[in-house]
XYZ file of C-alpha atoms in Angstrom:
571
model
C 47.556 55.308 131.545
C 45.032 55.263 128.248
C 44.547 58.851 126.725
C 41.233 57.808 125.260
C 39.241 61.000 124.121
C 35.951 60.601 123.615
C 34.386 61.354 120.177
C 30.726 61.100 119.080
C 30.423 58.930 121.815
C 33.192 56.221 121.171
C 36.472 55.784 123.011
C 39.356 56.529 120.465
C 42.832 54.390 120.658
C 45.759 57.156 120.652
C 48.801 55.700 118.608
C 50.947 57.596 121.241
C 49.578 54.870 123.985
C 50.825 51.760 121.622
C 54.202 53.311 121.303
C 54.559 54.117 125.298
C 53.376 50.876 125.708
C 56.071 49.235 123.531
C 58.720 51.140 125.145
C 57.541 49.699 128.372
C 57.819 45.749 126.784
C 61.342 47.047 125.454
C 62.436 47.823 129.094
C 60.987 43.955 130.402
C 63.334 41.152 130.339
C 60.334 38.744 131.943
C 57.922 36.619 129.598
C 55.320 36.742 131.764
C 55.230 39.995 132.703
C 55.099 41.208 129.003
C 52.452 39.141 128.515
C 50.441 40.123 131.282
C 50.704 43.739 130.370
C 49.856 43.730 127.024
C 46.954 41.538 127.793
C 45.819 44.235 130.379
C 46.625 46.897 127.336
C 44.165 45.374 124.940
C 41.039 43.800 127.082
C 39.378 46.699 127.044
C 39.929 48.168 123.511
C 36.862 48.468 121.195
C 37.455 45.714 118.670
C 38.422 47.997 115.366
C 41.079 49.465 117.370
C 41.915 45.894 118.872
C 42.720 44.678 115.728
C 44.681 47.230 114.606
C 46.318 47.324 118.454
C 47.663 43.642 117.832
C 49.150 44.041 114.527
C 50.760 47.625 115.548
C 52.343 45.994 118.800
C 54.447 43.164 117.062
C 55.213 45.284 114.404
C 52.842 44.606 111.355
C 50.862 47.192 109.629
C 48.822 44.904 107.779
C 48.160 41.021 106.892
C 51.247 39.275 105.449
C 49.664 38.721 102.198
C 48.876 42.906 101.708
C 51.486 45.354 99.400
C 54.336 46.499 101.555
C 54.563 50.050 102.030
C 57.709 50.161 99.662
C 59.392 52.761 101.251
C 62.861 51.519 101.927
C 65.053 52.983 104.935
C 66.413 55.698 102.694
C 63.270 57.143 102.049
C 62.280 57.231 105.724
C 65.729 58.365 106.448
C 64.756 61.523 104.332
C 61.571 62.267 105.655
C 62.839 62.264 109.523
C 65.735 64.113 108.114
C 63.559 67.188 106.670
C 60.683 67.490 108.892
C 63.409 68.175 111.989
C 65.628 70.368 109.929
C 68.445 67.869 110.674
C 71.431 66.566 108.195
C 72.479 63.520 106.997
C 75.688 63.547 109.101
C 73.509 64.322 111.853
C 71.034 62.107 112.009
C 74.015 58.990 111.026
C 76.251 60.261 114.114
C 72.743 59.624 116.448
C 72.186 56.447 114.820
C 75.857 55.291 115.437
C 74.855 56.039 119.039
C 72.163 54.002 119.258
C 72.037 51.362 116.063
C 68.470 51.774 116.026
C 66.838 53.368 113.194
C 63.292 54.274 115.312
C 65.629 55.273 118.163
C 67.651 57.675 116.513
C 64.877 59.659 115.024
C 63.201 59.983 118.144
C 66.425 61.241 119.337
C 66.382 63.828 116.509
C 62.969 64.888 117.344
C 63.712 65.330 121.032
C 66.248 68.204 119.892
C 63.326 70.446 118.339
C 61.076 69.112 121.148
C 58.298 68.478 118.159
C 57.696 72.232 117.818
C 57.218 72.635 114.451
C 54.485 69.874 114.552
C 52.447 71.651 117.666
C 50.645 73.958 114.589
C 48.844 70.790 112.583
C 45.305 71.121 112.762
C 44.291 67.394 112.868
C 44.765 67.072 116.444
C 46.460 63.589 118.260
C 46.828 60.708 115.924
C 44.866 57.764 116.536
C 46.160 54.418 115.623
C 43.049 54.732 112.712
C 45.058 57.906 111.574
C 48.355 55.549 111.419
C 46.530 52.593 109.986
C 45.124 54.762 107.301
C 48.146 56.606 106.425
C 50.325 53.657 105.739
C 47.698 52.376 103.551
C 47.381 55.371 101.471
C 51.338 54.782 101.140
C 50.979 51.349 100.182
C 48.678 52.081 97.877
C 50.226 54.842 95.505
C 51.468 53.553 92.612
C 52.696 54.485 89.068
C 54.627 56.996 87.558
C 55.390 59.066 90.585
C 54.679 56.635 93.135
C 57.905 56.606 95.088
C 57.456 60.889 95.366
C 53.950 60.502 96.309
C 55.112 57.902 99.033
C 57.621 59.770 100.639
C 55.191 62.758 100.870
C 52.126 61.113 102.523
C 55.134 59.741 105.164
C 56.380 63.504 105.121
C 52.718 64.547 106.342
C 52.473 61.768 109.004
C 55.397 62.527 110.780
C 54.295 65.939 110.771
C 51.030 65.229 112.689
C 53.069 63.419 115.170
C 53.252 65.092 118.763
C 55.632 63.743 120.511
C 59.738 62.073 119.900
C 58.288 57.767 120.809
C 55.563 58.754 117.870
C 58.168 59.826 115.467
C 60.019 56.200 116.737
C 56.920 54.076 116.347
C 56.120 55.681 112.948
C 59.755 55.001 111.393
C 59.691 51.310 113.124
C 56.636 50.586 111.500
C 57.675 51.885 108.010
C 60.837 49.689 108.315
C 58.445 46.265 109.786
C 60.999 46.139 112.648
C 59.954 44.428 115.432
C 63.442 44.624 118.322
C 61.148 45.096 121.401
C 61.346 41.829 121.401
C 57.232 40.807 121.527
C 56.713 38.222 119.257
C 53.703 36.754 117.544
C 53.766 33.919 120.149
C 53.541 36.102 123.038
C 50.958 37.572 121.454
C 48.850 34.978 121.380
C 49.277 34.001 125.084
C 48.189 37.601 125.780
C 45.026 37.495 123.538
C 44.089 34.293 125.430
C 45.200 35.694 128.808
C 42.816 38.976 128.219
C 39.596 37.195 127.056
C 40.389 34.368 129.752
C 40.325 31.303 126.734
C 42.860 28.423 126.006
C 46.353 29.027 124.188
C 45.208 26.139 122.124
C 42.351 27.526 120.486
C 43.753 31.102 119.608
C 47.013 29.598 118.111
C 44.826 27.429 116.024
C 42.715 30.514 114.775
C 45.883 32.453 114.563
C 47.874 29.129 112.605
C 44.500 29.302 110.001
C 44.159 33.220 109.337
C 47.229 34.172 109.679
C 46.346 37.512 111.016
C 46.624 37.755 114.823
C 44.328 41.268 114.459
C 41.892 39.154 112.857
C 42.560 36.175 115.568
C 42.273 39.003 118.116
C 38.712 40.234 116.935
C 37.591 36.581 116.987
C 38.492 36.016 120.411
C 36.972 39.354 121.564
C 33.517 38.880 119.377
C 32.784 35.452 119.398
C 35.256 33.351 122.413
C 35.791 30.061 123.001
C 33.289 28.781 120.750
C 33.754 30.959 118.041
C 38.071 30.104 117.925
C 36.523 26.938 117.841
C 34.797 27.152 114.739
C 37.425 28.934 112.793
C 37.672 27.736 109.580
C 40.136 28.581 106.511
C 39.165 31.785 105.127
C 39.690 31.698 101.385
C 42.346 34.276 99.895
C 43.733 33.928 103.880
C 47.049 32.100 103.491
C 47.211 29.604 106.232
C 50.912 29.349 108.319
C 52.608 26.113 106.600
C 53.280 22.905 108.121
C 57.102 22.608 108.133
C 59.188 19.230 108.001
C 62.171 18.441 110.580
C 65.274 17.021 109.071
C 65.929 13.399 109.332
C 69.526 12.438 110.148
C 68.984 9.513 107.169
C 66.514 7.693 105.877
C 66.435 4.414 107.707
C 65.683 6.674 110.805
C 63.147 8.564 109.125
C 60.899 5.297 108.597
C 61.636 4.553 112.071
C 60.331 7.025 114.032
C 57.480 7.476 111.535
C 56.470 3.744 112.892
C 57.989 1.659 110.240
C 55.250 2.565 107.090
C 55.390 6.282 105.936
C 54.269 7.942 102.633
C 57.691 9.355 100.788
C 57.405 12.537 98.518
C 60.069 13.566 95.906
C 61.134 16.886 97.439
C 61.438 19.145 93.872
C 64.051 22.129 94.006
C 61.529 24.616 94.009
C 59.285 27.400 95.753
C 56.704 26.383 98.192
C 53.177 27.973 97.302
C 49.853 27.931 98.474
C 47.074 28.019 96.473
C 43.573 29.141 96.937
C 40.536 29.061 94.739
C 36.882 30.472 93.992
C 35.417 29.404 90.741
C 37.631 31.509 88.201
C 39.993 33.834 90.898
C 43.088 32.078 92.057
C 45.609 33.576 94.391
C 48.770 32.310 94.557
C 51.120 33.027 98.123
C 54.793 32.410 98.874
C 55.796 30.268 101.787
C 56.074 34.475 103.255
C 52.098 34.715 102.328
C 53.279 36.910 100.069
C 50.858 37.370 97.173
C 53.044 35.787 93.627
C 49.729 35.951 91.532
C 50.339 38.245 88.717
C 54.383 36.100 88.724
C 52.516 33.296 88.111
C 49.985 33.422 85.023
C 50.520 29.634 83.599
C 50.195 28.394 86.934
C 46.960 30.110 87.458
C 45.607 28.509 84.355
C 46.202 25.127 85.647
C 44.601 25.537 88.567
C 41.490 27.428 87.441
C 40.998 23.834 85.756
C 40.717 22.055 88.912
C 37.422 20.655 89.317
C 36.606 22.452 92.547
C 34.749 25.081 92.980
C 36.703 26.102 96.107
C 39.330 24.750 97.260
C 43.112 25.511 99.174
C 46.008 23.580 97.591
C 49.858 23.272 99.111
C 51.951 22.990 96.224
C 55.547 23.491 94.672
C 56.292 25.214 91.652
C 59.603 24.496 89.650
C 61.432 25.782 87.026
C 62.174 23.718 83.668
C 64.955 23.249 81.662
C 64.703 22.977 77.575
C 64.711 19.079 78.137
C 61.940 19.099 80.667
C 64.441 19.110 83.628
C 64.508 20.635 86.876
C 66.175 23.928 86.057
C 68.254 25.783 88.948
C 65.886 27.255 92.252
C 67.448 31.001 90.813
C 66.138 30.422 87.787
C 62.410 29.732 89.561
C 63.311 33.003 91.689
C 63.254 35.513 88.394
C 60.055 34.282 87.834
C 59.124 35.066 91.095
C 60.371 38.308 91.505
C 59.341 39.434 87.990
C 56.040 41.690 88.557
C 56.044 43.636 85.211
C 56.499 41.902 81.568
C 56.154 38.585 82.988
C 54.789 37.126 79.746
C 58.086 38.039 78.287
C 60.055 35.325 81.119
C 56.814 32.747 80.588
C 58.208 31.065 77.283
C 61.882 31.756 78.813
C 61.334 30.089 82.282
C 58.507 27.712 81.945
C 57.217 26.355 85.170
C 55.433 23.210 86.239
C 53.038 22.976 89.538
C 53.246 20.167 91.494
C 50.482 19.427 94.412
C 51.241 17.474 97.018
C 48.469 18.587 99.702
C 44.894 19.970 100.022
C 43.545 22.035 103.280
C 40.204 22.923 102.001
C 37.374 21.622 99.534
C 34.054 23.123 98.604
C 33.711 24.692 102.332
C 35.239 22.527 104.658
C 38.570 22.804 106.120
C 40.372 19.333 105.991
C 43.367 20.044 108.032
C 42.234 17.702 110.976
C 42.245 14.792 108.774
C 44.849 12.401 108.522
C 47.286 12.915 105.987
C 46.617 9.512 104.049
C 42.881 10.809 103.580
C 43.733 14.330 102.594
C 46.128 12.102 99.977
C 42.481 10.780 98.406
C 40.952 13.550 98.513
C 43.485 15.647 96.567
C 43.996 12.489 93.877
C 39.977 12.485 93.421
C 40.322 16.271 92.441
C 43.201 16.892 90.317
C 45.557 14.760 87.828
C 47.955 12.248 88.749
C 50.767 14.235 86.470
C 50.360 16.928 88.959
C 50.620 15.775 92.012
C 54.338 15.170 93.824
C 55.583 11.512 92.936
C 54.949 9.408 95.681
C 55.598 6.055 97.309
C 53.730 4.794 100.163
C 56.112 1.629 102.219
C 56.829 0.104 104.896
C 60.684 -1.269 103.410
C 63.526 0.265 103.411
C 64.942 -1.027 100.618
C 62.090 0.568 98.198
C 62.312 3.778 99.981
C 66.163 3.741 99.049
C 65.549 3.201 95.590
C 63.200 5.715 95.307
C 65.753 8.325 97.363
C 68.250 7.622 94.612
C 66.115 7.867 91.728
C 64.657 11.189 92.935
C 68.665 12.548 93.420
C 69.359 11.340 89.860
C 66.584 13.209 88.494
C 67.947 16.100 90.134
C 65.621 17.037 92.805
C 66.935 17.690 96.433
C 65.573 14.471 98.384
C 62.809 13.046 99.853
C 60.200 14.081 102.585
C 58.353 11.005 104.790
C 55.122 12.002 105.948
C 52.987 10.149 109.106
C 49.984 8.285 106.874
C 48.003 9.408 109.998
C 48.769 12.828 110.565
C 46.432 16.084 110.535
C 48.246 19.352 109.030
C 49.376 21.026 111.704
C 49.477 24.813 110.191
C 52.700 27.007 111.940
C 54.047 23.728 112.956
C 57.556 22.606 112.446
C 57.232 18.726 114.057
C 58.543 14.974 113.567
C 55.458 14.170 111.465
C 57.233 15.422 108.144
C 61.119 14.688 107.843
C 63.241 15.815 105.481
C 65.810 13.608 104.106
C 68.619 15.092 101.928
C 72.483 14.293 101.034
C 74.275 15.121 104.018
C 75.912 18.169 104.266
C 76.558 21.690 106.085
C 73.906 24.487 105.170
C 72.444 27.423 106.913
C 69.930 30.350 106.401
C 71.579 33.726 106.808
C 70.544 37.017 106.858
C 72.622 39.969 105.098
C 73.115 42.753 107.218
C 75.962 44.818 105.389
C 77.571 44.278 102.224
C 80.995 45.400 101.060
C 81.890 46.954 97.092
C 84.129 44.057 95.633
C 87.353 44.430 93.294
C 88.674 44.823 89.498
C 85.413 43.880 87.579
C 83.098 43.684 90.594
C 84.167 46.857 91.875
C 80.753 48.153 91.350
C 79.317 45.431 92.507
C 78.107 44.621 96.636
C 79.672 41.482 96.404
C 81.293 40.864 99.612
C 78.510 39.812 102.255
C 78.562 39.967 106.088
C 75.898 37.060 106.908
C 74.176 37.054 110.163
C 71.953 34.576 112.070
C 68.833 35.486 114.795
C 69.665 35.291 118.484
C 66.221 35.322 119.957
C 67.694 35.804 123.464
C 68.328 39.620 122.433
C 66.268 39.805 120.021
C 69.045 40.696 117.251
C 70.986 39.418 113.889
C 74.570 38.525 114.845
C 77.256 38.390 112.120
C 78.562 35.174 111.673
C 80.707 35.315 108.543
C 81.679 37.510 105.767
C 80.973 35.435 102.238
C 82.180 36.912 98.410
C 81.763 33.427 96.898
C 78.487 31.417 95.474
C 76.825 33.771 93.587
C 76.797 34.653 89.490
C 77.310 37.883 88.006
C 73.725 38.250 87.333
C 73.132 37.215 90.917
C 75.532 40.001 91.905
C 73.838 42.746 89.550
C 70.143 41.755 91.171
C 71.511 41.255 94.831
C 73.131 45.319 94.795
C 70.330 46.456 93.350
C 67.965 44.663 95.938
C 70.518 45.901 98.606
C 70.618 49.396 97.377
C 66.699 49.694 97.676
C 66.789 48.355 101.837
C 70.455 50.253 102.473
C 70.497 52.163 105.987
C 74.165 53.786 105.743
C 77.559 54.060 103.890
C 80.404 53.976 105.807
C 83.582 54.010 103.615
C 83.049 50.955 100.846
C 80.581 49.249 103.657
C 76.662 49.190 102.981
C 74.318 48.888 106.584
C 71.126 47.458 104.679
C 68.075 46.358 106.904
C 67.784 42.586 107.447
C 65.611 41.452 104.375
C 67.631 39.291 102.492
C 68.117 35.262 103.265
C 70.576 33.737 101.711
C 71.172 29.941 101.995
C 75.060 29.074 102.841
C 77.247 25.776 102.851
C 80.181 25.640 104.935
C 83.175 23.894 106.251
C 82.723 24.473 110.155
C 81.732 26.103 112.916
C 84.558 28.077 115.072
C 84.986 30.155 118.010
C 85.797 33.899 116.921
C 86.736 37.032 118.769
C 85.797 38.846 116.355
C 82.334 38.659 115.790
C 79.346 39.543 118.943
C 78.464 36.153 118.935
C 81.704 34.485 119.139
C 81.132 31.858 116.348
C 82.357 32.346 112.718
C 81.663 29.747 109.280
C 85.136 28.206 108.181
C 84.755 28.747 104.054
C 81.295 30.148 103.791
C 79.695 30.258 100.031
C 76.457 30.766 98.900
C 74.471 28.046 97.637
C 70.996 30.400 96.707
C 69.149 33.089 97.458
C 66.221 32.803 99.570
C 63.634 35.005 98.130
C 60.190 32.451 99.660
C 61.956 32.836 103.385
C 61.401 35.527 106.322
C 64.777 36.872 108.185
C 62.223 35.345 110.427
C 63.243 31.804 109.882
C 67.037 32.234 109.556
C 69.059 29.958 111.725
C 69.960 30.840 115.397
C 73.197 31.388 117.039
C 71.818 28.482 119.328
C 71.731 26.273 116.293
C 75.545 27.346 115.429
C 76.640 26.659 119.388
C 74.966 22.974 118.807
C 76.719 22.443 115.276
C 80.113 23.492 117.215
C 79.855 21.383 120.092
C 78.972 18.695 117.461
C 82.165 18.951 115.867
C 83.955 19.126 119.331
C 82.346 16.026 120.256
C 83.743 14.268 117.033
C 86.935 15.416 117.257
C 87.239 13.937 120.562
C 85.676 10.469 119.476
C 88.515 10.283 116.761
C 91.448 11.136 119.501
């Protein structure tokens, strides 16, 4: 039941409801009936407190595209650690109990009851308190910052009440989301509590990115106003995402025997968006690369648009005007101080190869062949993605070859008559590539390596998503792939998201995809999900993907029975 005090005459939203709520989805193994009672849960909320609501419930704080708090699990470690008088060996013994980091503070808090908090002054938190105290974290920066961070978290767990605030409040810091509601469900529960189609709040949802936002739209303004939802500028809209193709000849097949084929570069997907003079610049995570990305920037405050949304790759250049490795590309993208010092060192080069939005209207339900004019009557041929438009296979297979030569990864075939479908991965854009076994994995632990890597987390365990738990499952243990300087940046990157030591084994949180070849798939008793990779190494490091978009253990079960199925063929 709501605890919804009543203050100068408004309802307020108690955080402590959202996180007795999301215990209650935790203990639900039925779609529908998380779905129905979250949409009961927010029908009624007053819209500020809506929006937050959404976000809160599948684990967000803010919009993708916002700072992170930049915490780290250590630093929230701490905090839970000192406001309940507890110890390190403590509070790692708990967690070893339950393998949840939310869980095993509440735990600690349970053993003090919360008395020390009962004597704050500010009285319940609201989810407004919570919303505003994360962004004050966010926020701090500087000399200092990381102290002044782990304080304002200090004083927020001290204003909470009860033990499930003190878990909410440490899930959040950490953006885990292992109740298991997802951003889909979420949508069918916005459109199940304002009684409007699926459709139209995924679309609105696909375009903002920001289901609080979506959520306030489908409160405020219904049918008609998901309906209108347009691009909102500086709003990084979900990308349209490519199947792969099992060869070419099939790819111009199912894409009804004419299709347009783009090089696919080595390089990072971006979206870019434009008003007059201020560009923004987002990852494929809709994470803001801007201040990375200063030549790029120029080139597109040139465009003769006054506003406009561009999908684009960026790629790194060698001295000789060559594609330069995708790690390369990454230092660029990671750097966020002294860039201009990496800008003569790693040049880049932006390629376009779609637009979404020009001069105020959204273009995304046009087909892609018009889009194509639109974008050539707007910016240079020399950067836009090379491109040939046929309906034989023979020039398509000359072009494939050429594009490997010049050492980018492949081709893509687009449908001449398709809209962009934003969030959607469909058979409307293949991928076609040299054939051979890669994954996205997630890194879950690392191990200290040997002689001159001793210092070094070198050894990785490598996990992919099973969605029908909602957890990371190791599937492979990988110390080959990467360079030394690889190795120096991937510890220090660990370091910063490490849970727990146990002997010369690092627990980190699961942040970092990694992109890993392999020999096979086989059946192991000694991992949880019973599938291991025969010779794992790593190709790259992921840096523009979400532990979101690893690959499944449903994925690995398919490759296996794949290779069962040959085997049998042969015999």
């Amino acid at each position: 039941m709501l605890i919804l005090p009543i203050v100068g005459g408004s309802l307020i939203m108690l955080f402590v409801d959202v996180c007795r709520l999301c215990d209650e989805i935790e203990a639900i193994s039925s779609r529908s009936s998380m779905i129905s009672l979250v949409s009961n849960f927010i029908k009624n909320l007053e819209v500020n407190d809506l929006e937050l609501a959404v976000r809160f419930i599948i684990g967000e704080l803010f919009p993708p595209w916002e700072p992170e708090i930049g915490l780290g699990a250590s630093g929230v470690i701490g905090c839970v650690i000192k406001v309940f008088s507890s110890s390190k060996s403590e509070f790692f013994k708990v967690f070893k109990s339950t393998g949840d980091l939310g869980l095993a503070s509440m735990r600690i808090a349970e053993k003090i009851g919360c008395i020390p908090l009962l004597t704050a002054s500010e009285g319940d938190l609201t989810i407004k308190d919570v919303y505003e105290g994360f962004k004050s974290i966010a926020r701090a920066s500087g000399e200092g910052s990381r102290r002044k961070k782990i304080r304002l978290f200090h004083g927020l767990l001290l204003r909470a009440r009860r033990p499930v605030e003190v878990k909410y409040l440490v899930k959040l810091a950490l953006g885990e989301r292992r109740h298991g509601f997802s951003e889909g469900l979420m949508e069918e529960a916005i459109a199940d509590a304002f009684n409007l189609p699926y459709e139209l709040v995924r679309r609105a949802h696909m375009l903002t990115s920001d289901l609080g936002l979506t959520a306030r739209i489908a409160k405020l303004k219904g049918v008609e106003g998901l309906r209108r939802q347009r691009i909102v500028l500086f709003h990084p809209v979900k990308p349209m995402l490519a199947e792969k193709a099992n060869d070419l000849l099939s790819a111009l097949r199912e894409l009804g025997g004419r299709a347009s084929f783009e090089i696919k570069v080595d390089g990072a997907r971006v979206q870019v968006h434009k008003l007059n003079d201020k560009v923004k610049i987002f990852s494929r995570r809709a994470t803001d690369v801007t201040t990375s990305l200063p030549e790029v920037v120029e080139v597109v405050k040139r465009v003769a648009a006054e506003s406009a949304v561009f999908e684009g790759e960026v790629i790194a250049l060698t001295s000789n005007g060559k594609p330069a490795p995708f790690q390369l590309l990454m230092r660029r993208f990671r750097r966020q101080r002294s860039v201009s010092e990496l800008v003569s060192k790693i040049p880049l080069k932006l390629y376009f190869f779609d637009i979404l939005y020009l001069n105020g209207e959204t273009l995304i339900d046009k087909p892609y062949i018009e889009r194509r004019k639109i974008l050539r009557s707007v910016v240079s041929e020399d950067v836009i993605i090379e491109t040939l438009i046929t309906s034989k296979y023979e020039e398509a297979q000359t072009f494939y070859e050429k594009a490997l030569k010049d050492g980018h990864e492949g081709l893509i075939a687009k449908d001449l008559e398709s809209p962009y479908t934003p969030g959607v991965r469909g058979k409307k854009w293949l991928k076609i590539k040299p054939v051979f076994n890669t994954l996205d994995l997630v890194v879950i632990a690392a191990e200290y390596g040997h002689g001159y890597r001793a210092s070094m987390l070198s050894d990785l365990y490598l996990a992919a998503y099973n969605p029908e738990n909602n957890e990371f499952e190791v599937v492979g243990k990988c110390f080959t792939g990467l360079t030394d300087e690889e190795l120096i940046w991937i510890t220090k990157r660990l370091k910063e998201v490490a849970i727990k030591e146990e002997g010369r084994v690092v627990y980190v949180e699961p942040k970092i995809v990694v992109e890993v070849a392999f020999d096979e798939v086989q059946k192991s008793p000694h991992y949880k999900s019973g599938l291991a990779l025969r010779f794992p190494r790593i190709i790259r490091i992921r840096d523009d993907k979400s532990p979101l978009e690893v690959d499944t253990i449903q994925t690995l079960s398919k490759i296996f029975e794949e290779q069962r199925g040959r085997r049998k063929e042969a015999t």
